Amino acid sequence: MERTELPIAVFDSGLGGISVLRALVQRLPGEDFLYFGDSANAPYGVRPVAEVRRLTQDVIGRLYDRGIKAAVIACNTATSAAIGPLRAAFPDIPVIGIEPALKPAVAHHRRVLVLATPLTLREEKFVALMHQCAGCAEIVPLPCPELVEFVERGELDSPALTAYLARQLGPYAGRVDAAVLGCTHFPFARRAIRAALGGNVTLYDGSDGTARETLRQLVRRGWVRGGSRHAGKQPPVRAAAQPPAARPASGGLTAYADRTHSLSAHRFQYVRRHAGARRDRPRPLAGRGDHAAPAGVSRADRAHA
Ligand code: DGL
């Protein structure tokens, strides 16, 4: 198959990267996407760096063998731990990472809270970014590892989440002007985060910046499917506004191959690795427009591989 025709891999420790997938679909509407969420091993943010690096390299290696033209590491944690080794291991494709959107936040605000995983916040990449931005604003890094697990469980507005956020964020309410959502899971809890911090706070995330960088990399190589005129900003996609439903009770690798009305021109395949996963291969991508699966990533029909 021609390189241009291959899908773009999007990887996260779990569901969070779907917030980046949404931006990618808007910027690159003609592309196919292969999404891999490593739910069996989430959360990554409390694991040692070497382990996150190994898990990430393992998944990207499997997706690369299947045939991809780019890999988007839609996980701040995995980017911090593994982006350098990944680029060295797969030099013939662009490997795009994500980082907390601190630069745009400090350009417009004086007091900025950064919510991310403990690993992201202590790694060299973020420490360097923070030094770079330190002269522009007061920056407060705040690890929120439990928030990843709330989102993984699909718990976006439960009393337990509200209580957790009140404890974590309450002390900053009215004291910060902006908050950076430095973990791709967090945009799914945007509403609850805003409620805990107060309505005037501006929230930033890195998903569109990552999508723009992916577009740039593909344009540079002439690998945009259907040519560069098929790229650009599209109207908002509703489908990925919610993460998929909670994981199925049974173990095993689950492949989601679906097509939605709001993603009507696109296909993507969604693969999650669950606890006790078999080392199965993802299902092949369904033919363009061939089956009418239920609407919405959030209601993705499951096809157990
Ligand atoms: N979604 C990931 C991130 O952006 C990490 C979540 C986790 O701890 O697994 O950092």
PDB file of C-alpha atoms and ligand atoms in Angstrom:
ATOM      1  CA  MET A   1       0.000   0.000   0.000  1.00  0.00           C
ATOM      2  CA  GLU A   2       1.172   3.555  -0.747  1.00  0.00           C
ATOM      3  CA  ARG A   3       2.514   5.295   2.329  1.00  0.00           C
ATOM      4  CA  THR A   4      -0.038   8.114   1.977  1.00  0.00           C
ATOM      5  CA  GLU A   5      -2.895   5.608   2.256  1.00  0.00           C
ATOM      6  CA  LEU A   6      -1.750   4.172   5.576  1.00  0.00           C
ATOM      7  CA  PRO A   7      -3.492   5.150   8.820  1.00  0.00           C
ATOM      8  CA  ILE A   8      -2.101   7.468  11.474  1.00  0.00           C
ATOM      9  CA  ALA A   9      -1.595   5.731  14.822  1.00  0.00           C
ATOM     10  CA  VAL A  10      -2.830   7.570  17.901  1.00  0.00           C
ATOM     11  CA  PHE A  11      -1.669   6.212  21.228  1.00  0.00           C
ATOM     12  CA  ASP A  12      -2.511   6.862  24.857  1.00  0.00           C
ATOM     13  CA  SER A  13      -2.391   4.950  28.120  1.00  0.00           C
ATOM     14  CA  GLY A  14      -6.186   4.724  27.862  1.00  0.00           C
ATOM     15  CA  LEU A  15      -9.103   6.860  26.777  1.00  0.00           C
ATOM     16  CA  GLY A  16      -7.515  10.278  27.144  1.00  0.00           C
ATOM     17  CA  GLY A  17      -5.964  10.397  23.676  1.00  0.00           C
ATOM     18  CA  ILE A  18      -9.435  10.502  22.172  1.00  0.00           C
ATOM     19  CA  SER A  19      -9.416  14.207  23.079  1.00  0.00           C
ATOM     20  CA  VAL A  20      -6.456  14.515  20.701  1.00  0.00           C
ATOM     21  CA  LEU A  21      -8.061  12.240  18.104  1.00  0.00           C
ATOM     22  CA  ARG A  22     -10.948  14.709  17.939  1.00  0.00           C
ATOM     23  CA  ALA A  23      -8.550  17.542  17.025  1.00  0.00           C
ATOM     24  CA  LEU A  24      -6.731  15.317  14.527  1.00  0.00           C
ATOM     25  CA  VAL A  25      -9.958  14.426  12.740  1.00  0.00           C
ATOM     26  CA  GLN A  26     -10.753  18.128  12.456  1.00  0.00           C
ATOM     27  CA  ARG A  27      -7.341  18.998  11.037  1.00  0.00           C
ATOM     28  CA  LEU A  28      -6.963  15.919   8.853  1.00  0.00           C
ATOM     29  CA  PRO A  29     -10.456  14.930   7.730  1.00  0.00           C
ATOM     30  CA  GLY A  30      -9.284  12.695   4.888  1.00  0.00           C
ATOM     31  CA  GLU A  31      -7.175  10.375   7.048  1.00  0.00           C
ATOM     32  CA  ASP A  32      -7.732   6.987   8.635  1.00  0.00           C
ATOM     33  CA  PHE A  33      -6.779   6.659  12.296  1.00  0.00           C
ATOM     34  CA  LEU A  34      -5.810   3.680  14.368  1.00  0.00           C
ATOM     35  CA  TYR A  35      -6.343   4.447  18.047  1.00  0.00           C
ATOM     36  CA  PHE A  36      -4.697   2.356  20.740  1.00  0.00           C
ATOM     37  CA  GLY A  37      -5.541   2.897  24.403  1.00  0.00           C
ATOM     38  CA  ASP A  38      -3.497   0.771  26.792  1.00  0.00           C
ATOM     39  CA  SER A  39      -6.237   0.516  29.427  1.00  0.00           C
ATOM     40  CA  ALA A  40      -4.713  -2.676  30.807  1.00  0.00           C
ATOM     41  CA  ASN A  41      -1.777  -0.656  32.094  1.00  0.00           C
ATOM     42  CA  ALA A  42      -3.331   2.741  32.807  1.00  0.00           C
ATOM     43  CA  PRO A  43      -2.526   4.866  34.649  1.00  0.00           C
ATOM     44  CA  TYR A  44       0.981   5.401  33.322  1.00  0.00           C
ATOM     45  CA  GLY A  45       1.609   8.558  35.319  1.00  0.00           C
ATOM     46  CA  VAL A  46       2.405   6.753  38.565  1.00  0.00           C
ATOM     47  CA  ARG A  47       4.770   4.195  36.978  1.00  0.00           C
ATOM     48  CA  PRO A  48       8.565   4.408  36.689  1.00  0.00           C
ATOM     49  CA  VAL A  49       9.844   6.096  33.524  1.00  0.00           C
ATOM     50  CA  ALA A  50      11.567   2.959  32.239  1.00  0.00           C
ATOM     51  CA  GLU A  51       8.322   1.007  32.436  1.00  0.00           C
ATOM     52  CA  VAL A  52       6.318   3.680  30.604  1.00  0.00           C
ATOM     53  CA  ARG A  53       9.014   3.785  27.942  1.00  0.00           C
ATOM     54  CA  ARG A  54       8.891   0.009  27.509  1.00  0.00           C
ATOM     55  CA  LEU A  55       5.080  -0.125  27.324  1.00  0.00           C
ATOM     56  CA  THR A  56       4.983   2.728  24.812  1.00  0.00           C
ATOM     57  CA  GLN A  57       7.703   1.283  22.599  1.00  0.00           C
ATOM     58  CA  ASP A  58       5.965  -2.092  22.649  1.00  0.00           C
ATOM     59  CA  VAL A  59       2.657  -0.660  21.420  1.00  0.00           C
ATOM     60  CA  ILE A  60       4.156   1.630  18.788  1.00  0.00           C
ATOM     61  CA  GLY A  61       6.258  -1.286  17.531  1.00  0.00           C
ATOM     62  CA  ARG A  62       3.125  -3.397  17.074  1.00  0.00           C
ATOM     63  CA  LEU A  63       1.292  -0.605  15.272  1.00  0.00           C
ATOM     64  CA  TYR A  64       4.325   0.114  13.095  1.00  0.00           C
ATOM     65  CA  ASP A  65       4.477  -3.539  12.034  1.00  0.00           C
ATOM     66  CA  ARG A  66       0.858  -3.298  11.021  1.00  0.00           C
ATOM     67  CA  GLY A  67       1.602  -0.338   8.732  1.00  0.00           C
ATOM     68  CA  ILE A  68       1.226   3.304   9.770  1.00  0.00           C
ATOM     69  CA  LYS A  69       2.515   6.532   8.257  1.00  0.00           C
ATOM     70  CA  ALA A  70       2.802   8.509  11.511  1.00  0.00           C
ATOM     71  CA  ALA A  71       2.492   7.948  15.243  1.00  0.00           C
ATOM     72  CA  VAL A  72       0.890  10.502  17.524  1.00  0.00           C
ATOM     73  CA  ILE A  73       1.758   9.969  21.172  1.00  0.00           C
ATOM     74  CA  ALA A  74      -1.449  11.463  22.542  1.00  0.00           C
ATOM     75  CA  CYS A  75      -0.205  11.137  26.105  1.00  0.00           C
ATOM     76  CA  ASN A  76       1.874  13.751  27.917  1.00  0.00           C
ATOM     77  CA  THR A  77       3.278  11.081  30.223  1.00  0.00           C
ATOM     78  CA  ALA A  78       4.414   8.724  27.455  1.00  0.00           C
ATOM     79  CA  THR A  79       5.821  11.677  25.512  1.00  0.00           C
ATOM     80  CA  SER A  80       7.941  12.735  28.497  1.00  0.00           C
ATOM     81  CA  ALA A  81       9.205   9.209  29.009  1.00  0.00           C
ATOM     82  CA  ALA A  82       9.699   7.933  25.489  1.00  0.00           C
ATOM     83  CA  ILE A  83       9.622  10.460  22.657  1.00  0.00           C
ATOM     84  CA  GLY A  84      13.397  10.481  22.074  1.00  0.00           C
ATOM     85  CA  PRO A  85      13.841   6.680  21.950  1.00  0.00           C
ATOM     86  CA  LEU A  86      10.718   6.353  19.777  1.00  0.00           C
ATOM     87  CA  ARG A  87      12.024   8.797  17.192  1.00  0.00           C
ATOM     88  CA  ALA A  88      15.316   6.932  17.138  1.00  0.00           C
ATOM     89  CA  ALA A  89      13.573   3.562  16.755  1.00  0.00           C
ATOM     90  CA  PHE A  90      11.229   4.653  13.934  1.00  0.00           C
ATOM     91  CA  PRO A  91      13.209   7.173  11.894  1.00  0.00           C
ATOM     92  CA  ASP A  92      11.177   6.708   8.705  1.00  0.00           C
ATOM     93  CA  ILE A  93       7.885   8.020  10.118  1.00  0.00           C
ATOM     94  CA  PRO A  94       7.067  11.187  12.032  1.00  0.00           C
ATOM     95  CA  VAL A  95       6.507  10.558  15.739  1.00  0.00           C
ATOM     96  CA  ILE A  96       4.600  13.487  17.216  1.00  0.00           C
ATOM     97  CA  GLY A  97       4.342  14.062  20.954  1.00  0.00           C
ATOM     98  CA  ILE A  98       2.238  16.290  23.174  1.00  0.00           C
ATOM     99  CA  GLU A  99       3.284  18.601  25.979  1.00  0.00           C
ATOM    100  CA  PRO A 100       1.308  20.707  28.455  1.00  0.00           C
ATOM    101  CA  ALA A 101       0.123  23.890  26.690  1.00  0.00           C
ATOM    102  CA  LEU A 102       2.019  26.127  29.074  1.00  0.00           C
ATOM    103  CA  LYS A 103       3.383  28.584  26.488  1.00  0.00           C
ATOM    104  CA  PRO A 104       0.001  29.886  25.283  1.00  0.00           C
ATOM    105  CA  ALA A 105      -1.236  30.020  28.881  1.00  0.00           C
ATOM    106  CA  VAL A 106       1.632  32.162  30.195  1.00  0.00           C
ATOM    107  CA  ALA A 107       1.386  34.425  27.150  1.00  0.00           C
ATOM    108  CA  HIS A 108      -2.034  35.562  28.356  1.00  0.00           C
ATOM    109  CA  HIS A 109      -2.218  34.945  32.109  1.00  0.00           C
ATOM    110  CA  ARG A 110      -0.241  35.819  35.225  1.00  0.00           C
ATOM    111  CA  ARG A 111      -1.117  32.878  37.488  1.00  0.00           C
ATOM    112  CA  VAL A 112      -1.241  29.483  35.859  1.00  0.00           C
ATOM    113  CA  LEU A 113      -2.020  26.102  37.363  1.00  0.00           C
ATOM    114  CA  VAL A 114      -0.695  23.028  35.528  1.00  0.00           C
ATOM    115  CA  LEU A 115      -2.600  19.779  36.105  1.00  0.00           C
ATOM    116  CA  ALA A 116      -0.773  16.651  34.960  1.00  0.00           C
ATOM    117  CA  THR A 117       0.475  13.269  36.103  1.00  0.00           C
ATOM    118  CA  PRO A 118       3.326  13.013  38.631  1.00  0.00           C
ATOM    119  CA  LEU A 119       5.611  11.540  35.962  1.00  0.00           C
ATOM    120  CA  THR A 120       4.991  14.389  33.496  1.00  0.00           C
ATOM    121  CA  LEU A 121       5.634  17.036  36.129  1.00  0.00           C
ATOM    122  CA  ARG A 122       8.886  15.604  37.418  1.00  0.00           C
ATOM    123  CA  GLU A 123      10.407  14.711  34.036  1.00  0.00           C
ATOM    124  CA  GLU A 124      13.124  16.802  32.443  1.00  0.00           C
ATOM    125  CA  LYS A 125      10.927  17.861  29.518  1.00  0.00           C
ATOM    126  CA  PHE A 126       8.415  19.660  31.731  1.00  0.00           C
ATOM    127  CA  VAL A 127      11.068  21.059  34.068  1.00  0.00           C
ATOM    128  CA  ALA A 128      12.775  22.660  31.050  1.00  0.00           C
ATOM    129  CA  LEU A 129       9.455  24.014  29.762  1.00  0.00           C
ATOM    130  CA  MET A 130       8.679  25.478  33.161  1.00  0.00           C
ATOM    131  CA  HIS A 131      12.056  27.225  33.338  1.00  0.00           C
ATOM    132  CA  GLN A 132      11.458  28.653  29.890  1.00  0.00           C
ATOM    133  CA  CYS A 133       8.085  30.089  30.939  1.00  0.00           C
ATOM    134  CA  ALA A 134       8.903  31.016  34.528  1.00  0.00           C
ATOM    135  CA  GLY A 135       9.703  34.670  33.776  1.00  0.00           C
ATOM    136  CA  CYS A 136       6.278  35.270  32.273  1.00  0.00           C
ATOM    137  CA  ALA A 137       3.924  34.054  34.997  1.00  0.00           C
ATOM    138  CA  GLU A 138       3.585  32.389  38.347  1.00  0.00           C
ATOM    139  CA  ILE A 139       3.313  28.669  37.541  1.00  0.00           C
ATOM    140  CA  VAL A 140       1.917  26.106  39.972  1.00  0.00           C
ATOM    141  CA  PRO A 141       2.327  22.421  38.979  1.00  0.00           C
ATOM    142  CA  LEU A 142      -0.247  20.111  40.561  1.00  0.00           C
ATOM    143  CA  PRO A 143      -0.179  16.321  40.100  1.00  0.00           C
ATOM    144  CA  CYS A 144      -3.674  14.778  39.792  1.00  0.00           C
ATOM    145  CA  PRO A 145      -3.146  11.031  39.247  1.00  0.00           C
ATOM    146  CA  GLU A 146      -6.596  10.011  40.527  1.00  0.00           C
ATOM    147  CA  LEU A 147      -8.296  12.145  37.892  1.00  0.00           C
ATOM    148  CA  VAL A 148      -7.001   9.780  35.210  1.00  0.00           C
ATOM    149  CA  GLU A 149      -8.782   6.907  36.903  1.00  0.00           C
ATOM    150  CA  PHE A 150     -12.069   8.789  37.211  1.00  0.00           C
ATOM    151  CA  VAL A 151     -11.990   9.397  33.448  1.00  0.00           C
ATOM    152  CA  GLU A 152     -10.984   5.787  32.708  1.00  0.00           C
ATOM    153  CA  ARG A 153     -14.068   4.688  34.632  1.00  0.00           C
ATOM    154  CA  GLY A 154     -16.196   7.106  32.626  1.00  0.00           C
ATOM    155  CA  GLU A 155     -16.944   9.012  35.838  1.00  0.00           C
ATOM    156  CA  LEU A 156     -17.122  12.624  34.659  1.00  0.00           C
ATOM    157  CA  ASP A 157     -19.620  14.227  37.010  1.00  0.00           C
ATOM    158  CA  SER A 158     -20.065  11.879  39.961  1.00  0.00           C
ATOM    159  CA  PRO A 159     -20.230  13.156  43.565  1.00  0.00           C
ATOM    160  CA  ALA A 160     -16.913  11.378  44.207  1.00  0.00           C
ATOM    161  CA  LEU A 161     -15.250  13.297  41.365  1.00  0.00           C
ATOM    162  CA  THR A 162     -16.742  16.585  42.566  1.00  0.00           C
ATOM    163  CA  ALA A 163     -15.446  15.919  46.082  1.00  0.00           C
ATOM    164  CA  TYR A 164     -11.988  14.957  44.780  1.00  0.00           C
ATOM    165  CA  LEU A 165     -11.729  18.091  42.640  1.00  0.00           C
ATOM    166  CA  ALA A 166     -12.985  20.286  45.471  1.00  0.00           C
ATOM    167  CA  ARG A 167     -10.171  18.921  47.656  1.00  0.00           C
ATOM    168  CA  GLN A 168      -7.498  19.219  44.972  1.00  0.00           C
ATOM    169  CA  LEU A 169      -8.485  22.415  43.212  1.00  0.00           C
ATOM    170  CA  GLY A 170     -10.532  24.232  45.860  1.00  0.00           C
ATOM    171  CA  PRO A 171      -7.437  25.927  47.359  1.00  0.00           C
ATOM    172  CA  TYR A 172      -6.696  27.507  43.943  1.00  0.00           C
ATOM    173  CA  ALA A 173     -10.229  28.696  43.172  1.00  0.00           C
ATOM    174  CA  GLY A 174     -10.131  32.442  42.509  1.00  0.00           C
ATOM    175  CA  ARG A 175      -6.331  32.466  42.818  1.00  0.00           C
ATOM    176  CA  VAL A 176      -5.354  31.383  39.306  1.00  0.00           C
ATOM    177  CA  ASP A 177      -6.396  32.889  35.971  1.00  0.00           C
ATOM    178  CA  ALA A 178      -5.707  29.819  33.844  1.00  0.00           C
ATOM    179  CA  ALA A 179      -5.278  26.071  34.164  1.00  0.00           C
ATOM    180  CA  VAL A 180      -3.348  23.898  31.744  1.00  0.00           C
ATOM    181  CA  LEU A 181      -4.833  20.434  31.288  1.00  0.00           C
ATOM    182  CA  GLY A 182      -1.481  18.686  30.922  1.00  0.00           C
ATOM    183  CA  CYS A 183      -2.904  15.192  30.619  1.00  0.00           C
ATOM    184  CA  THR A 184      -5.063  14.130  27.703  1.00  0.00           C
ATOM    185  CA  HIS A 185      -7.615  12.514  30.022  1.00  0.00           C
ATOM    186  CA  PHE A 186      -8.441  15.813  31.705  1.00  0.00           C
ATOM    187  CA  PRO A 187     -10.363  17.588  28.910  1.00  0.00           C
ATOM    188  CA  PHE A 188     -13.120  15.005  29.439  1.00  0.00           C
ATOM    189  CA  ALA A 189     -13.547  16.361  32.968  1.00  0.00           C
ATOM    190  CA  ARG A 190     -13.386  19.974  31.775  1.00  0.00           C
ATOM    191  CA  ARG A 191     -16.787  20.908  33.124  1.00  0.00           C
ATOM    192  CA  ALA A 192     -16.087  19.548  36.611  1.00  0.00           C
ATOM    193  CA  ILE A 193     -12.631  21.163  36.650  1.00  0.00           C
ATOM    194  CA  ARG A 194     -14.100  24.523  35.704  1.00  0.00           C
ATOM    195  CA  ALA A 195     -16.762  24.186  38.391  1.00  0.00           C
ATOM    196  CA  ALA A 196     -14.085  23.502  41.019  1.00  0.00           C
ATOM    197  CA  LEU A 197     -11.848  26.387  39.927  1.00  0.00           C
ATOM    198  CA  GLY A 198     -14.543  28.981  39.284  1.00  0.00           C
ATOM    199  CA  GLY A 199     -16.075  30.174  36.036  1.00  0.00           C
ATOM    200  CA  ASN A 200     -13.477  32.810  35.161  1.00  0.00           C
ATOM    201  CA  VAL A 201     -10.566  30.481  34.733  1.00  0.00           C
ATOM    202  CA  THR A 202      -9.339  29.834  31.182  1.00  0.00           C
ATOM    203  CA  LEU A 203      -8.506  26.212  30.380  1.00  0.00           C
ATOM    204  CA  TYR A 204      -5.781  25.195  27.925  1.00  0.00           C
ATOM    205  CA  ASP A 205      -4.948  21.831  26.419  1.00  0.00           C
ATOM    206  CA  GLY A 206      -2.422  20.709  23.832  1.00  0.00           C
ATOM    207  CA  SER A 207      -4.672  18.759  21.488  1.00  0.00           C
ATOM    208  CA  ASP A 208      -4.977  21.270  18.669  1.00  0.00           C
ATOM    209  CA  GLY A 209      -1.264  22.131  18.816  1.00  0.00           C
ATOM    210  CA  THR A 210      -0.498  18.434  18.426  1.00  0.00           C
ATOM    211  CA  ALA A 211      -2.910  18.097  15.507  1.00  0.00           C
ATOM    212  CA  ARG A 212      -1.345  21.116  13.795  1.00  0.00           C
ATOM    213  CA  GLU A 213       2.124  19.661  14.229  1.00  0.00           C
ATOM    214  CA  THR A 214       0.922  16.335  12.767  1.00  0.00           C
ATOM    215  CA  LEU A 215      -0.510  18.174   9.785  1.00  0.00           C
ATOM    216  CA  ARG A 216       2.774  20.083   9.303  1.00  0.00           C
ATOM    217  CA  GLN A 217       4.794  16.871   9.392  1.00  0.00           C
ATOM    218  CA  LEU A 218       2.586  15.161   6.826  1.00  0.00           C
ATOM    219  CA  VAL A 219       2.451  18.182   4.518  1.00  0.00           C
ATOM    220  CA  ARG A 220       6.251  18.419   4.630  1.00  0.00           C
ATOM    221  CA  ARG A 221       6.484  14.825   3.403  1.00  0.00           C
ATOM    222  CA  GLY A 222       3.636  15.071   0.902  1.00  0.00           C
ATOM    223  CA  TRP A 223       1.785  12.328   2.813  1.00  0.00           C
ATOM    224  CA  VAL A 224      -1.611  13.961   3.340  1.00  0.00           C
ATOM    225  CA  ARG A 225      -4.247  11.578   2.066  1.00  0.00           C
ATOM    226  CA  GLY A 226      -5.906  13.062  -1.011  1.00  0.00           C
ATOM    227  CA  GLY A 227      -3.369  15.945  -0.982  1.00  0.00           C
ATOM    228  CA  SER A 228      -2.983  18.993   1.239  1.00  0.00           C
ATOM    229  CA  ARG A 229      -6.311  20.491   0.177  1.00  0.00           C
ATOM    230  CA  HIS A 230      -7.891  17.726   2.291  1.00  0.00           C
ATOM    231  CA  ALA A 231      -6.382  19.209   5.409  1.00  0.00           C
ATOM    232  CA  GLY A 232      -7.483  22.152   7.507  1.00  0.00           C
ATOM    233  CA  LYS A 233      -9.798  23.238  10.242  1.00  0.00           C
ATOM    234  CA  GLN A 234     -13.184  21.610  10.034  1.00  0.00           C
ATOM    235  CA  PRO A 235     -16.354  22.261  12.014  1.00  0.00           C
ATOM    236  CA  PRO A 236     -16.273  20.747  15.509  1.00  0.00           C
ATOM    237  CA  VAL A 237     -16.711  16.998  15.705  1.00  0.00           C
ATOM    238  CA  ARG A 238     -19.284  15.951  18.277  1.00  0.00           C
ATOM    239  CA  ALA A 239     -18.453  12.287  18.333  1.00  0.00           C
ATOM    240  CA  ALA A 240     -15.473  12.363  20.647  1.00  0.00           C
ATOM    241  CA  ALA A 241     -16.994  14.729  23.200  1.00  0.00           C
ATOM    242  CA  GLN A 242     -17.319  11.843  25.629  1.00  0.00           C
ATOM    243  CA  PRO A 243     -14.965   8.940  26.143  1.00  0.00           C
ATOM    244  CA  PRO A 244     -16.249   5.483  25.242  1.00  0.00           C
ATOM    245  CA  ALA A 245     -18.325   3.629  27.775  1.00  0.00           C
ATOM    246  CA  ALA A 246     -16.570   1.886  30.645  1.00  0.00           C
ATOM    247  CA  ARG A 247     -14.502  -1.120  29.753  1.00  0.00           C
ATOM    248  CA  PRO A 248     -16.288  -4.402  29.138  1.00  0.00           C
ATOM    249  CA  ALA A 249     -16.382  -6.797  32.060  1.00  0.00           C
ATOM    250  CA  SER A 250     -14.507  -9.577  30.301  1.00  0.00           C
ATOM    251  CA  GLY A 251     -10.809  -9.405  29.569  1.00  0.00           C
ATOM    252  CA  GLY A 252      -9.165  -9.703  26.208  1.00  0.00           C
ATOM    253  CA  LEU A 253      -8.220  -7.281  23.549  1.00  0.00           C
ATOM    254  CA  THR A 254     -11.184  -5.321  22.316  1.00  0.00           C
ATOM    255  CA  ALA A 255     -11.207  -3.729  18.934  1.00  0.00           C
ATOM    256  CA  TYR A 256     -13.642  -1.016  18.088  1.00  0.00           C
ATOM    257  CA  ALA A 257     -14.135  -0.483  14.395  1.00  0.00           C
ATOM    258  CA  ASP A 258     -16.823   2.028  13.900  1.00  0.00           C
ATOM    259  CA  ARG A 259     -18.011   4.858  11.816  1.00  0.00           C
ATOM    260  CA  THR A 260     -20.168   7.640  13.054  1.00  0.00           C
ATOM    261  CA  HIS A 261     -22.474  10.173  11.547  1.00  0.00           C
ATOM    262  CA  SER A 262     -20.339  13.042  12.757  1.00  0.00           C
ATOM    263  CA  LEU A 263     -17.208  11.377  11.487  1.00  0.00           C
ATOM    264  CA  SER A 264     -19.013  10.345   8.360  1.00  0.00           C
ATOM    265  CA  ALA A 265     -16.111  10.815   5.985  1.00  0.00           C
ATOM    266  CA  HIS A 266     -13.665   9.044   8.242  1.00  0.00           C
ATOM    267  CA  ARG A 267     -12.892   5.686   9.537  1.00  0.00           C
ATOM    268  CA  PHE A 268     -10.892   4.817  12.510  1.00  0.00           C
ATOM    269  CA  GLN A 269     -10.272   1.798  14.557  1.00  0.00           C
ATOM    270  CA  TYR A 270     -10.184   1.888  18.304  1.00  0.00           C
ATOM    271  CA  VAL A 271      -8.230  -0.708  20.205  1.00  0.00           C
ATOM    272  CA  ARG A 272      -7.941  -1.025  23.957  1.00  0.00           C
ATOM    273  CA  ARG A 273      -5.717  -3.412  25.782  1.00  0.00           C
ATOM    274  CA  HIS A 274      -7.501  -4.708  28.835  1.00  0.00           C
ATOM    275  CA  ALA A 275      -6.291  -6.494  31.899  1.00  0.00           C
ATOM    276  CA  GLY A 276      -5.522 -10.105  31.005  1.00  0.00           C
ATOM    277  CA  ALA A 277      -5.357  -9.100  27.336  1.00  0.00           C
ATOM    278  CA  ARG A 278      -4.612 -11.674  24.743  1.00  0.00           C
ATOM    279  CA  ARG A 279      -1.887 -10.541  22.384  1.00  0.00           C
ATOM    280  CA  ASP A 280      -4.312 -10.375  19.529  1.00  0.00           C
ATOM    281  CA  ARG A 281      -3.936  -8.176  16.511  1.00  0.00           C
ATOM    282  CA  PRO A 282      -6.372  -5.357  15.898  1.00  0.00           C
ATOM    283  CA  ARG A 283      -9.151  -6.057  13.440  1.00  0.00           C
ATOM    284  CA  PRO A 284      -8.424  -4.811   9.967  1.00  0.00           C
ATOM    285  CA  LEU A 285      -9.895  -1.422   9.172  1.00  0.00           C
ATOM    286  CA  ALA A 286     -13.372  -1.665   7.750  1.00  0.00           C
ATOM    287  CA  GLY A 287     -13.765  -0.555   4.150  1.00  0.00           C
ATOM    288  CA  ARG A 288     -14.543   3.107   3.650  1.00  0.00           C
ATOM    289  CA  GLY A 289     -18.177   3.690   4.346  1.00  0.00           C
ATOM    290  CA  ASP A 290     -18.994   0.017   4.429  1.00  0.00           C
ATOM    291  CA  HIS A 291     -20.901  -0.487   7.632  1.00  0.00           C
ATOM    292  CA  ALA A 292     -23.177   1.733   9.575  1.00  0.00           C
ATOM    293  CA  ALA A 293     -22.103   1.322  13.167  1.00  0.00           C
ATOM    294  CA  PRO A 294     -23.922   3.138  15.952  1.00  0.00           C
ATOM    295  CA  ALA A 295     -23.196   6.831  16.143  1.00  0.00           C
ATOM    296  CA  GLY A 296     -20.523   8.232  18.387  1.00  0.00           C
ATOM    297  CA  VAL A 297     -17.225   7.078  19.746  1.00  0.00           C
ATOM    298  CA  SER A 298     -18.874   7.164  23.126  1.00  0.00           C
ATOM    299  CA  ARG A 299     -21.243   4.447  22.074  1.00  0.00           C
ATOM    300  CA  ALA A 300     -18.729   2.486  20.020  1.00  0.00           C
ATOM    301  CA  ASP A 301     -20.002  -0.974  19.299  1.00  0.00           C
ATOM    302  CA  ARG A 302     -17.532  -3.519  20.407  1.00  0.00           C
ATOM    303  CA  ALA A 303     -16.166  -6.160  18.146  1.00  0.00           C
ATOM    304  CA  HIS A 304     -14.230  -8.562  20.315  1.00  0.00           C
ATOM    305  CA  ALA A 305     -11.151  -9.605  18.422  1.00  0.00           C
TER     306      ALA A 305
HETATM  307  N1  DGL B   1      -3.348  10.588  29.292  1.00  0.00           N
HETATM  308  C1  DGL B   1      -2.037  10.566  29.783  1.00  0.00           C
HETATM  309  C2  DGL B   1      -1.321  11.895  29.734  1.00  0.00           C
HETATM  310  O1  DGL B   1      -1.620  12.708  28.890  1.00  0.00           O
HETATM  311  C3  DGL B   1      -1.652   9.830  31.020  1.00  0.00           C
HETATM  312  C4  DGL B   1      -2.627   9.225  31.910  1.00  0.00           C
HETATM  313  C5  DGL B   1      -2.022   8.129  32.767  1.00  0.00           C
HETATM  314  O2  DGL B   1      -1.510   8.393  33.854  1.00  0.00           O
HETATM  315  O3  DGL B   1      -2.088   6.997  32.283  1.00  0.00           O
HETATM  316  O4  DGL B   1      -0.426  12.136  30.494  1.00  0.00           O
END
